[in-house]
C-alpha cells in the first residue's frame, strides 16, 4: 500500500480551528501562565465549552485525542487517514501556540490516547469523552515501566487500587486518571493492566504539584491511591493475564501516545523556527532555497539544517499516525517519530535561542520559554535513550532480555 501523506481535505477546518486556538487563545497568555505556575488557566474553560459544542455538533474539535479511526472493513489500498492523524495534527497546531497550555486542554490528556489505544468498544462508549491523565511512573521507577508496584486486587465486581504515582501530567485537573497497576504480582509484567479511575473518588488523593523547568502551565501531580474501589469494567481491554503475550496489552498505549508527544515537539519547534526566521530577516539575512546552504551565511546554513530536521520529524510523526489509522502495527515507527521529533524539538528551540542572541535569551520573545518547554518532550513517554533502545531491539530482532 503506498503511503499518502497529503493531509486530507476534511481536516482543513479542524486544523484551522486548532491553529486559531493556538495563536489567539494560547499565545497571548503564554508568558502569564509560565510565570504563574500552578494557577489554573481559566481561559481554557471557554475553549472547553467550544469543544463541547463542536462534539455535540459532531465535529471533533482540537480536543479529540488519539482516536482509533473508523473500524469498517476497507478495500485494499484504501487510505483511512482517520482519528490518529487528526489528533496528531491538532496536537501540532495547539503546541505551536503553547505546549504547556496544550497539555492542559480538557479532553486532550495522554490518558485519552491510552483509552483510544486499548479500550473495548463498550469502554470507548463509556470513557471516550472523559478528560484522562496517565499515571505510570512511581517513586521507584520511570523508564522501566514493567516495574509497576501499584496493585489492583479483584474483590467481587470491583478492583481495589493501592499505590503512589508521581509526575502525572494534568493529574490535578483531568476528570479521570488512567492508572497502571498489577492484578497479580506473582505473574510479572503480563499482569500489569490499566484502569480508568475518576479523580474525585474515595481513596484518590492529589498529594502535591511539582515545580518545573518548562511546561509550567501544565500541572504535574503526585497522586496516592489508597483502597480505591472501582468497578471491574474500568479495567481497559482484556482482564485476562496472558503470560505468553506478556506486556503487549498496556504497551499498545505508547503506539498512540508517542506520536502524540512527537507532534507536540514538531509544533513547538515550528514556533521557534518561524520566530527565528523573522529575527534573521530583521538582521538582513535572507534564506535562499535556490542556493546551496554552504554558500550562504553560517546562520542561514544552520537554519536550513534545522528546517530539514524539522521536516523529517513532521513526516515521521505523520507516518506513525497514518499507520495506526490504517491498522498497520506502528510500534517501531511510533518510537522513531518520538526519538527524532523529541531530539529535533530540543535542538531547534535551543539553536533558535543561540542564533537570536539577546532576543532569544531574554523574555522579550518566547524563544527562551520554548527552549525550556521542549525538553520534556524528549523525556516523558520514554526518554531519547529508551526510544533508541526500542528501535535497536526491533531493527536487530532482539528481545528486551538480549538488548538492555
Ligand atoms: C514534567 C513531567 C511530566 C511527566 N508526565 C508523566 C505522566 O503524565 N505520566 C507518567 O506516568 N509519567 C510522567 N512523567 C515521568 C516520565 O515519563 C519519566 O520521567 C521518564 O519515563 C523517565 O523516567 P525517570 O525520570 O525515572 O528516569 P530513569 O528511568 O531513572 O532514567 C534516568 C536516565 O537513564 C536513562 N536510562 C534508563 N534506562 C536506560 C536503559 N535501559 N538504557 C539506556 N539509558 C537508560 C534514561 O534515558 C535517563 O536519561 C513525567 C515527567 C516529567 C518530568
XYZ file of C-alpha atoms and ligand atoms in Angstrom:
457
model
C 0.000 0.000 0.000
C 1.512 3.357 -0.978
C 1.745 5.914 1.812
C -0.218 9.053 1.101
C 0.898 11.895 3.358
C -1.179 14.577 1.749
C -3.366 15.976 4.507
C -6.979 15.025 3.907
C -9.157 17.977 2.961
C -11.754 17.001 5.591
C -9.264 18.112 8.273
C -8.842 21.627 6.916
C -11.466 23.236 9.164
C -10.142 21.356 12.165
C -6.549 22.371 11.557
C -7.625 25.951 11.186
C -9.575 25.785 14.459
C -6.625 24.330 16.363
C -4.259 26.916 14.864
C -6.592 29.764 15.822
C -6.883 28.376 19.364
C -3.084 28.157 19.496
C -2.474 31.662 18.200
C -5.406 33.599 19.603
C -6.114 31.858 22.902
C -2.741 30.383 23.942
C -0.064 32.780 22.726
C -1.426 35.899 24.474
C -1.424 34.064 27.847
C 1.769 32.003 27.345
C 4.007 34.191 29.485
C 1.326 34.767 32.112
C 0.997 31.072 32.990
C 4.712 30.425 32.594
C 5.231 32.927 35.416
C 2.202 31.819 37.434
C 2.943 28.096 37.725
C 0.056 26.131 39.300
C -2.561 28.799 38.523
C -5.395 27.295 36.554
C -5.650 28.878 33.065
C -9.298 29.917 33.287
C -9.240 30.867 29.602
C -9.271 27.129 28.857
C -12.830 26.883 30.174
C -14.054 28.891 27.184
C -12.145 26.556 24.909
C -13.627 23.522 26.673
C -17.135 24.920 26.177
C -16.342 25.429 22.482
C -15.174 21.824 22.151
C -18.262 20.551 23.953
C -20.355 22.420 21.399
C -18.332 21.013 18.499
C -18.556 17.485 19.889
C -22.317 17.853 20.252
C -22.469 19.071 16.642
C -20.484 16.003 15.547
C -17.143 17.696 14.861
C -14.089 16.524 16.713
C -12.628 19.834 17.879
C -8.990 20.222 18.795
C -9.554 18.208 21.929
C -10.143 14.849 20.295
C -7.179 12.728 21.329
C -5.909 9.531 19.797
C -8.956 8.225 18.011
C -8.761 4.744 16.564
C -10.113 5.822 13.207
C -13.225 4.109 11.958
C -13.340 0.353 12.173
C -15.135 -0.518 8.945
C -13.550 -3.076 6.606
C -11.974 -1.266 3.642
C -10.881 -2.451 0.202
C -7.149 -2.994 -0.198
C -5.337 0.264 -0.867
C -7.911 2.375 0.936
C -6.323 5.187 2.918
C -8.320 5.720 6.092
C -6.468 8.824 7.402
C -8.716 8.914 10.423
C -8.682 9.711 14.102
C -4.980 9.373 14.866
C -3.923 11.615 12.027
C -6.463 14.190 13.155
C -5.280 14.138 16.770
C -1.677 14.444 15.676
C -2.358 17.459 13.517
C -4.443 19.102 16.224
C -1.700 18.471 18.728
C 0.910 20.061 16.435
C -1.200 23.164 15.889
C -2.114 23.641 19.537
C 1.531 23.104 20.618
C 2.599 25.641 18.009
C 0.541 28.023 20.165
C 1.833 26.807 23.558
C 2.735 23.254 24.529
C 2.181 23.769 28.276
C -1.332 25.042 27.666
C -1.894 22.353 25.050
C -1.212 19.751 27.756
C -3.918 21.429 29.817
C -6.643 21.354 27.170
C -9.609 19.454 28.548
C -10.122 16.046 26.862
C -6.649 16.121 25.271
C -4.873 14.161 28.034
C -2.315 11.451 27.385
C -4.781 9.136 29.129
C -7.286 9.820 26.343
C -4.819 8.458 23.801
C -4.290 5.456 26.103
C -8.031 4.806 26.241
C -8.258 5.062 22.455
C -5.433 2.522 22.095
C -6.630 -0.173 24.492
C -10.356 0.230 25.267
C -13.055 -2.137 24.054
C -15.932 -0.625 22.049
C -18.126 -0.525 25.187
C -15.362 1.220 27.114
C -14.853 3.711 24.304
C -18.547 4.464 24.613
C -18.218 4.907 28.393
C -14.848 6.710 28.578
C -14.455 8.224 25.102
C -15.495 11.667 26.322
C -13.744 11.950 29.691
C -10.562 14.015 30.261
C -7.919 11.482 31.221
C -4.396 11.888 32.614
C -1.971 8.963 32.517
C -0.269 7.551 35.626
C 2.510 5.032 35.042
C 5.591 6.469 36.817
C 6.149 5.639 40.501
C 8.732 6.756 43.069
C 10.678 3.518 42.434
C 10.889 3.689 38.614
C 10.490 5.822 35.497
C 11.822 4.252 32.311
C 11.290 0.642 33.319
C 7.505 0.545 33.046
C 7.485 -3.209 33.790
C 8.480 -2.359 37.379
C 4.977 -1.204 38.391
C 4.350 -1.813 42.109
C 0.827 -0.362 42.374
C -1.703 -3.136 42.873
C -5.273 -3.768 41.757
C -6.882 -6.606 43.713
C -10.122 -8.091 42.498
C -12.898 -8.075 45.086
C -16.242 -9.231 43.656
C -17.296 -6.805 40.923
C -14.630 -4.301 41.874
C -10.881 -3.729 41.834
C -9.177 -2.210 44.868
C -6.238 0.034 43.892
C -3.266 0.846 46.119
C -0.047 2.682 45.272
C 1.556 6.027 44.530
C 2.006 7.654 41.118
C 4.303 10.612 40.502
C 4.708 13.172 37.703
C 1.153 12.790 36.447
C 0.577 15.427 33.753
C -2.841 17.083 34.194
C -3.199 14.918 37.298
C -4.933 17.609 39.364
C -7.178 18.885 36.563
C -8.284 15.903 34.474
C -11.616 14.301 35.341
C -10.104 10.780 35.165
C -6.736 9.072 35.514
C -5.567 6.010 33.585
C -3.584 4.092 36.206
C -1.187 1.204 35.556
C -1.343 -1.446 38.294
C -0.671 -5.162 38.691
C -3.573 -7.553 39.168
C -1.172 -10.288 40.371
C 2.450 -9.504 41.119
C 3.438 -13.191 41.027
C 2.651 -13.225 37.263
C 5.144 -10.466 36.371
C 4.688 -7.836 33.678
C 1.804 -9.646 31.941
C -0.362 -8.840 34.965
C 0.032 -5.068 34.514
C -3.260 -3.583 33.380
C -4.569 -0.062 33.003
C -7.615 1.223 34.886
C -9.776 4.291 34.377
C -10.225 5.979 37.765
C -12.263 9.131 38.396
C -10.028 11.754 40.020
C -12.682 12.829 42.503
C -13.273 9.448 44.061
C -12.854 7.908 47.534
C -9.273 6.706 48.006
C -7.739 9.102 45.427
C -5.622 11.936 46.838
C -3.653 14.536 44.873
C -0.745 14.994 47.286
C 1.152 17.890 45.679
C 2.224 19.592 42.440
C 5.772 19.753 41.012
C 7.700 22.920 40.169
C 9.375 22.582 36.794
C 11.844 23.903 34.204
C 9.222 24.214 31.470
C 5.573 23.495 30.558
C 4.705 25.415 33.711
C 1.132 26.000 32.564
C 0.651 22.245 32.830
C 0.094 20.735 36.284
C 2.247 17.732 37.251
C 0.859 15.845 40.238
C 1.748 13.229 42.818
C -1.323 11.048 43.382
C -1.921 8.428 46.069
C -4.408 5.560 45.701
C -5.473 4.013 48.981
C -8.095 1.264 48.979
C -9.630 2.952 45.962
C -12.549 0.831 44.722
C -13.617 0.963 41.088
C -15.989 -1.226 39.060
C -14.270 -4.171 37.319
C -15.459 -2.753 33.976
C -12.937 0.088 34.415
C -10.045 -2.254 33.557
C -9.137 -1.268 29.988
C -9.045 -4.084 27.428
C -8.996 -7.733 28.461
C -8.772 -8.691 32.165
C -7.055 -11.957 31.252
C -3.409 -12.329 32.178
C -1.673 -13.938 29.226
C 1.833 -14.723 30.416
C 2.883 -15.726 26.868
C 1.718 -12.417 25.394
C 3.485 -10.566 28.202
C 3.383 -6.809 28.320
C 1.781 -6.255 24.908
C -1.648 -5.052 26.076
C -0.750 -1.921 28.032
C 2.325 -1.222 25.883
C -0.007 -0.617 22.930
C -0.803 2.630 24.723
C 2.569 4.007 23.600
C 1.786 3.390 19.927
C -0.723 6.227 20.253
C 0.894 8.463 22.848
C 4.433 8.568 21.420
C 3.410 10.067 18.045
C 1.227 12.464 20.046
C 4.253 13.695 22.026
C 6.301 13.798 18.806
C 3.595 16.057 17.353
C 3.955 18.421 20.320
C 7.702 18.664 19.624
C 7.003 19.358 15.937
C 4.569 22.125 16.943
C 6.852 23.948 19.388
C 9.838 23.588 17.026
C 7.837 25.200 14.235
C 7.010 28.133 16.507
C 10.739 28.623 17.208
C 11.706 28.303 13.553
C 9.193 30.953 12.495
C 10.345 33.369 15.187
C 13.991 32.725 14.296
C 13.301 33.326 10.610
C 11.907 36.762 11.392
C 14.846 37.593 13.710
C 17.302 36.611 10.945
C 15.379 38.594 8.354
C 15.372 41.649 10.649
C 19.149 41.254 10.800
C 19.267 41.356 6.995
C 19.793 37.627 6.475
C 17.610 36.207 3.698
C 17.148 32.443 3.440
C 17.706 31.491 -0.177
C 16.484 27.989 -1.006
C 17.876 28.200 -4.544
C 21.484 28.327 -3.363
C 23.476 25.640 -1.560
C 23.417 26.157 2.214
C 27.228 26.122 2.288
C 27.329 29.248 0.057
C 25.192 31.273 2.493
C 25.929 32.942 5.838
C 26.553 30.416 8.633
C 23.334 31.338 10.484
C 21.293 30.761 7.332
C 23.000 27.427 6.655
C 22.183 26.406 10.239
C 18.569 27.488 9.785
C 18.259 25.317 6.659
C 19.702 22.327 8.548
C 17.246 22.833 11.411
C 14.364 23.168 8.996
C 15.237 19.926 7.193
C 15.434 18.079 10.527
C 12.060 19.559 11.382
C 10.586 18.342 8.072
C 11.870 14.806 8.726
C 10.302 14.866 12.214
C 6.992 16.085 10.817
C 6.850 13.357 8.166
C 7.871 10.584 10.577
C 5.162 11.659 13.001
C 2.502 11.688 10.307
C 3.679 8.266 9.138
C 3.273 6.749 12.627
C -0.261 8.145 12.877
C -1.153 7.123 9.330
C -0.055 3.556 10.084
C -2.228 3.445 13.209
C -5.211 4.673 11.215
C -4.609 2.009 8.594
C -4.204 -0.693 11.269
C -0.583 -1.324 10.408
C 1.491 -2.163 13.538
C 3.444 1.015 14.257
C 5.434 0.446 17.476
C 8.757 0.895 15.674
C 7.609 3.990 13.798
C 5.976 5.458 16.929
C 9.339 5.234 18.736
C 11.196 6.552 15.681
C 8.919 9.577 15.472
C 9.318 10.276 19.191
C 13.124 9.876 19.054
C 13.536 12.083 16.003
C 10.998 14.763 16.924
C 11.989 14.833 20.619
C 15.626 15.399 19.701
C 14.819 17.890 16.948
C 12.468 19.857 19.207
C 15.233 20.384 21.741
C 17.846 21.103 19.066
C 15.721 23.605 17.125
C 14.452 25.533 20.143
C 17.923 25.776 21.750
C 19.645 26.749 18.495
C 16.969 29.409 17.998
C 17.889 30.927 21.389
C 21.550 30.861 20.397
C 21.107 32.365 16.934
C 18.684 35.031 18.132
C 21.166 36.258 20.769
C 19.711 38.732 23.263
C 16.222 38.406 21.770
C 16.476 34.644 22.228
C 17.832 34.657 25.752
C 15.676 37.409 27.271
C 11.953 37.382 27.965
C 11.421 39.840 25.101
C 10.343 36.896 22.970
C 9.020 33.415 23.791
C 12.123 31.693 22.367
C 13.702 31.030 25.791
C 10.392 29.615 27.060
C 10.025 27.293 24.092
C 13.575 26.006 24.697
C 12.563 25.159 28.284
C 9.181 23.731 27.244
C 10.560 21.414 24.563
C 12.917 19.465 26.856
C 10.192 17.363 28.449
C 9.091 16.114 25.025
C 12.369 14.209 24.823
C 11.817 12.723 28.292
C 8.237 11.682 29.026
C 6.520 8.765 27.282
C 10.005 7.248 27.104
C 13.296 9.146 27.048
C 15.511 9.575 23.968
C 17.713 6.705 25.211
C 14.737 4.400 25.735
C 13.358 5.133 22.243
C 16.759 4.338 20.742
C 16.880 1.107 22.715
C 13.423 0.072 21.493
C 14.288 0.947 17.893
C 17.550 -1.027 18.098
C 15.736 -4.065 19.542
C 13.153 -4.005 16.775
C 15.589 -3.400 13.946
C 18.013 -6.065 15.180
C 15.280 -8.526 16.196
C 16.494 -8.713 19.814
C 14.335 -9.238 22.901
C 14.456 -6.943 25.941
C 16.496 -9.622 27.750
C 19.026 -9.705 24.881
C 19.471 -5.932 24.498
C 19.207 -3.871 27.703
C 7.118 17.245 33.531
C 6.955 15.758 33.540
C 5.737 15.209 33.220
C 5.560 13.821 33.262
N 4.324 13.294 32.972
C 4.110 11.977 33.179
C 2.793 11.426 33.041
O 1.816 12.105 32.691
N 2.611 10.124 33.364
C 3.636 9.320 33.767
O 3.403 8.150 34.043
N 4.917 9.798 33.859
C 5.164 11.104 33.568
N 6.438 11.607 33.691
C 7.534 10.724 34.054
C 8.412 10.391 32.857
O 7.738 9.527 31.978
C 9.736 9.812 33.382
O 10.447 10.887 33.967
C 10.554 9.170 32.295
O 9.940 7.993 31.883
C 11.986 8.861 32.760
O 11.979 8.228 33.975
P 12.937 8.705 35.175
O 12.782 10.172 35.263
O 12.633 7.904 36.387
O 14.373 8.389 34.668
P 15.197 6.950 34.741
O 14.312 5.880 34.277
O 15.697 6.875 36.165
O 16.318 7.246 33.755
C 17.407 8.103 34.059
C 18.281 8.199 32.820
O 18.768 6.902 32.448
C 18.410 6.581 31.111
N 18.079 5.155 31.028
C 17.213 4.456 31.804
N 17.186 3.150 31.434
C 18.065 3.032 30.390
C 18.472 1.951 29.569
N 17.995 0.715 29.730
N 19.386 2.204 28.595
C 19.898 3.442 28.404
N 19.536 4.511 29.164
C 18.628 4.309 30.141
C 17.200 7.458 30.807
O 17.088 7.725 29.431
C 17.536 8.720 31.597
O 18.388 9.527 30.850
C 6.641 12.980 33.605
C 7.898 13.544 33.901
C 8.064 14.904 33.876
C 9.420 15.478 34.226
